[in-house]
Amino acid sequence: MITRIDTGARSSKIVKHNGIAYLSGQVTEGDTIQEQTAACLAKVDALLTEAGSSREKMLRATIWLADMKDFAGLNEVWNDWVPEGHAPARACGEAKLAREILKVEIIVDAVYE
């Protein structure tokens, strides 16, 4: 069974199937990569909770940066956010994001109960 949560015309914020919650990419505005990363991760936390999951149950994270020079700033926030011993498989690359002001987009898949 597939469950879609907060579905709009183009996407759902969460899709749940076979014990996995797939979260849509999270973006937000802010002046620095640290501000945007922290705000995106707060949104991920809220979606994980809504899906019946948590940071400890993350399987994979895909992160897009508008500029790889922000990699260290991203990791400053990321490293404090991920629970010790529960780091997901992760990919990080550079991509043109939907709006020029965006510096980061974070996508997470996690187990739910």
Backbone as CSV, one residue per row, in Angstrom:
resi,resn,N_x,N_y,N_z,CA_x,CA_y,CA_z,C_x,C_y,C_z
1,MET,0.832,-1.184,0.000,0.000,0.000,0.000,0.878,1.250,0.000
2,ILE,0.487,2.237,-0.750,1.204,3.519,-0.815,0.338,4.572,-0.136
3,THR,0.959,5.337,0.780,0.272,6.435,1.450,0.978,7.730,1.077
4,ARG,0.207,8.695,0.612,0.749,10.006,0.244,0.229,11.034,1.241
5,ILE,1.132,11.851,1.749,0.780,12.853,2.757,1.058,14.238,2.201
6,ASP,0.094,15.124,2.385,0.204,16.512,1.932,0.529,16.557,0.440
7,THR,-0.379,15.987,-0.340,-0.196,15.884,-1.785,-0.733,17.117,-2.490
8,GLY,0.068,17.665,-3.364,-0.326,18.803,-4.185,-0.381,18.390,-5.643
9,ALA,-0.403,19.372,-6.519,-0.507,19.110,-7.958,0.732,18.405,-8.510
10,ARG,1.914,18.726,-7.960,3.162,18.193,-8.503,3.841,17.155,-7.636
11,SER,3.594,17.188,-6.322,4.330,16.282,-5.446,3.627,16.113,-4.108
12,SER,4.092,15.127,-3.367,3.651,14.903,-1.995,4.830,15.216,-1.079
13,LYS,4.552,15.745,0.102,5.652,16.022,1.042,6.256,14.730,1.566
14,ILE,5.409,13.692,1.711,5.860,12.383,2.184,5.129,11.313,1.380
15,VAL,5.860,10.290,0.966,5.248,9.098,0.393,5.769,7.916,1.209
16,LYS,4.827,7.110,1.731,5.180,5.953,2.551,4.833,4.663,1.803
17,HIS,5.790,3.723,1.785,5.585,2.455,1.094,6.536,1.412,1.673
18,ASN,5.989,0.256,2.013,6.797,-0.877,2.495,7.771,-0.500,3.604
19,GLY,7.324,0.314,4.548,8.157,0.643,5.698,9.156,1.759,5.486
20,ILE,9.145,2.365,4.297,10.066,3.464,4.001,9.268,4.743,3.772
21,ALA,9.708,5.828,4.396,9.127,7.151,4.169,10.086,7.930,3.277
22,TYR,9.585,8.379,2.155,10.355,9.178,1.195,9.912,10.628,1.366
23,LEU,10.822,11.488,1.780,10.501,12.893,1.994,10.843,13.701,0.753
24,SER,10.024,14.692,0.458,10.339,15.586,-0.653,11.548,16.447,-0.281
25,GLY,12.184,17.012,-1.274,13.331,17.877,-1.042,12.926,19.114,-0.254
26,GLN,13.729,19.469,0.738,13.432,20.612,1.590,14.391,21.760,1.280
27,VAL,13.820,22.930,1.091,14.591,24.148,0.842,14.029,25.254,1.716
28,THR,14.814,26.276,1.916,14.355,27.453,2.648,15.305,28.596,2.343
29,GLU,14.862,29.780,2.626,15.713,30.949,2.394,16.464,31.303,3.665
30,GLY,17.563,31.990,3.503,18.401,32.439,4.605,19.647,33.056,4.019
31,ASP,20.364,33.818,4.832,21.537,34.531,4.319,22.754,33.641,4.130
32,THR,22.927,32.642,5.008,24.133,31.819,4.953,23.784,30.360,4.715
33,ILE,24.771,29.582,4.315,24.553,28.145,4.135,24.175,27.509,5.467
34,GLN,24.751,27.991,6.561,24.428,27.432,7.878,22.958,27.695,8.230
35,GLU,22.475,28.900,7.971,21.071,29.229,8.257,20.127,28.379,7.406
36,GLN,20.426,28.280,6.130,19.560,27.496,5.255,19.599,26.015,5.621
37,THR,20.777,25.496,5.932,20.883,24.084,6.306,20.098,23.806,7.579
38,ALA,20.266,24.640,8.597,19.552,24.443,9.862,18.040,24.493,9.647
39,ALA,17.566,25.425,8.845,16.135,25.548,8.585,15.615,24.349,7.790
40,CYS,16.386,23.879,6.816,15.985,22.690,6.044,15.903,21.468,6.954
41,LEU,16.883,21.318,7.833,16.891,20.164,8.730,15.755,20.226,9.742
42,ALA,15.357,21.410,10.145,14.183,21.542,11.021,12.934,21.065,10.282
43,LYS,12.839,21.379,9.000,11.707,20.910,8.194,11.756,19.390,8.018
44,VAL,12.962,18.841,7.829,13.119,17.390,7.741,12.665,16.743,9.045
45,ASP,13.083,17.308,10.185,12.646,16.780,11.487,11.128,16.714,11.581
46,ALA,10.455,17.786,11.179,8.995,17.838,11.247,8.373,16.770,10.348
47,LEU,8.903,16.595,9.143,8.371,15.583,8.232,8.636,14.170,8.750
48,LEU,9.825,13.944,9.300,10.122,12.628,9.876,9.120,12.289,10.982
49,THR,8.851,13.252,11.845,7.883,13.047,12.919,6.505,12.739,12.339
50,GLU,6.092,13.517,11.350,4.789,13.301,10.721,4.694,11.918,10.083
51,ALA,5.825,11.429,9.575,5.860,10.115,8.926,5.947,8.975,9.933
52,GLY,6.139,9.284,11.225,6.307,8.242,12.231,7.728,7.725,12.284
53,SER,8.671,8.599,11.975,10.078,8.217,11.921,10.910,9.202,12.751
54,SER,12.222,9.131,12.572,13.127,10.016,13.303,14.496,10.022,12.632
55,ARG,15.356,10.889,13.110,16.726,10.956,12.587,17.451,9.623,12.717
56,GLU,17.173,8.913,13.796,17.851,7.634,14.043,17.454,6.565,13.029
57,LYS,16.389,6.801,12.281,15.902,5.807,11.324,16.164,6.195,9.877
58,MET,16.976,7.234,9.666,17.294,7.642,8.297,18.107,6.568,7.592
59,LEU,17.788,6.347,6.338,18.530,5.417,5.509,19.477,6.140,4.559
60,ARG,18.955,7.202,3.936,19.725,7.897,2.907,19.386,9.376,2.900
61,ALA,20.395,10.177,2.621,20.201,11.612,2.420,20.886,12.004,1.119
62,THR,20.171,12.788,0.331,20.735,13.357,-0.886,20.714,14.861,-0.703
63,ILE,21.864,15.480,-0.881,21.996,16.916,-0.646,22.519,17.581,-1.912
64,TRP,21.810,18.627,-2.328,22.238,19.430,-3.469,22.658,20.796,-2.971
65,LEU,23.846,21.206,-3.353,24.353,22.548,-3.045,24.396,23.360,-4.329
66,ALA,24.023,24.626,-4.258,24.135,25.504,-5.419,25.604,25.757,-5.751
67,ASP,26.462,25.659,-4.729,27.895,25.891,-4.921,28.660,25.008,-3.940
68,MET,29.528,24.145,-4.443,30.268,23.223,-3.584,31.197,23.950,-2.602
69,LYS,31.438,25.226,-2.805,32.257,25.947,-1.829,31.535,26.041,-0.477
70,ASP,30.228,25.757,-0.447,29.458,25.760,0.792,29.490,24.415,1.523
71,PHE,30.261,23.459,1.011,30.298,22.105,1.580,30.700,22.114,3.064
72,ALA,31.726,22.851,3.415,32.180,22.890,4.818,31.114,23.509,5.719
73,GLY,30.462,24.574,5.261,29.408,25.215,6.052,28.216,24.295,6.252
74,LEU,27.851,23.553,5.219,26.793,22.553,5.327,27.148,21.540,6.409
75,ASN,28.372,21.021,6.344,28.786,19.981,7.285,28.870,20.479,8.721
76,GLU,29.133,21.763,8.943,29.133,22.318,10.300,27.793,22.042,10.976
77,VAL,26.720,22.264,10.246,25.373,22.080,10.794,24.985,20.605,10.758
78,TRP,25.227,19.941,9.648,24.867,18.535,9.461,25.479,17.658,10.553
79,ASN,26.763,17.834,10.806,27.466,16.977,11.762,26.865,17.067,13.165
80,ASP,26.387,18.232,13.558,25.743,18.390,14.869,24.316,17.839,14.878
81,TRP,23.680,17.779,13.722,22.281,17.355,13.613,22.125,15.840,13.595
82,VAL,23.037,15.133,12.935,22.922,13.681,12.801,23.306,13.015,14.126
83,PRO,22.414,12.154,14.655,22.741,11.476,15.911,23.962,10.567,15.746
84,GLU,24.839,10.597,16.715,26.045,9.771,16.662,25.669,8.303,16.480
85,GLY,26.326,7.663,15.532,26.071,6.260,15.251,24.890,5.999,14.333
86,HIS,24.232,7.051,13.854,23.049,6.888,13.006,23.164,7.653,11.691
87,ALA,24.374,7.870,11.223,24.557,8.592,9.956,23.981,7.775,8.803
88,PRO,23.175,8.402,7.954,22.622,7.686,6.800,23.665,7.589,5.684
89,ALA,23.391,6.753,4.695,24.155,6.823,3.456,23.890,8.219,2.899
90,ARG,24.915,8.869,2.345,24.724,10.258,1.932,25.433,10.547,0.623
91,ALA,24.792,11.347,-0.196,25.396,11.867,-1.419,25.239,13.382,-1.390
92,CYS,26.242,14.088,-1.871,26.183,15.549,-1.926,26.801,15.992,-3.245
93,GLY,26.062,16.803,-3.970,26.553,17.287,-5.248,26.133,18.726,-5.484
94,GLU,26.617,19.278,-6.574,26.296,20.652,-6.942,25.255,20.635,-8.049
95,ALA,24.253,21.521,-7.920,23.189,21.602,-8.925,22.597,23.001,-8.927
96,LYS,22.037,23.390,-10.054,21.291,24.641,-10.112,19.951,24.386,-9.429
97,LEU,19.662,25.124,-8.380,18.436,24.928,-7.618,17.311,25.778,-8.198
98,ALA,16.095,25.571,-7.711,14.887,26.162,-8.300,14.858,27.691,-8.272
99,ARG,15.438,28.282,-7.230,15.489,29.744,-7.133,16.912,30.168,-6.803
100,GLU,17.312,31.306,-7.318,18.680,31.778,-7.158,19.098,31.952,-5.695
101,ILE,18.174,32.305,-4.823,18.497,32.549,-3.416,18.795,31.259,-2.648
102,LEU,18.374,30.117,-3.188,18.556,28.838,-2.497,20.000,28.368,-2.590
103,LYS,20.526,27.910,-1.457,21.890,27.413,-1.390,21.942,25.895,-1.226
104,VAL,20.853,25.286,-0.684,20.875,23.855,-0.372,19.472,23.262,-0.485
105,GLU,19.412,21.999,-0.919,18.188,21.205,-0.885,18.546,19.855,-0.290
106,ILE,17.726,19.400,0.663,18.012,18.147,1.372,16.834,17.196,1.212
107,ILE,17.152,15.957,0.795,16.164,14.911,0.570,16.524,13.727,1.459
108,VAL,15.552,13.190,2.196,15.815,12.106,3.133,14.812,10.972,2.928
109,ASP,15.298,9.734,3.042,14.468,8.541,3.102,14.729,7.885,4.457
110,ALA,13.667,7.394,5.092,13.822,6.811,6.422,12.816,5.693,6.652
111,VAL,13.147,4.791,7.556,12.233,3.745,7.993,11.188,4.384,8.909
112,TYR,9.947,3.896,8.826,8.913,4.363,9.759,8.256,3.145,10.396
113,GLU,7.562,3.404,11.487,6.852,2.308,12.171,5.374,2.556,12.146
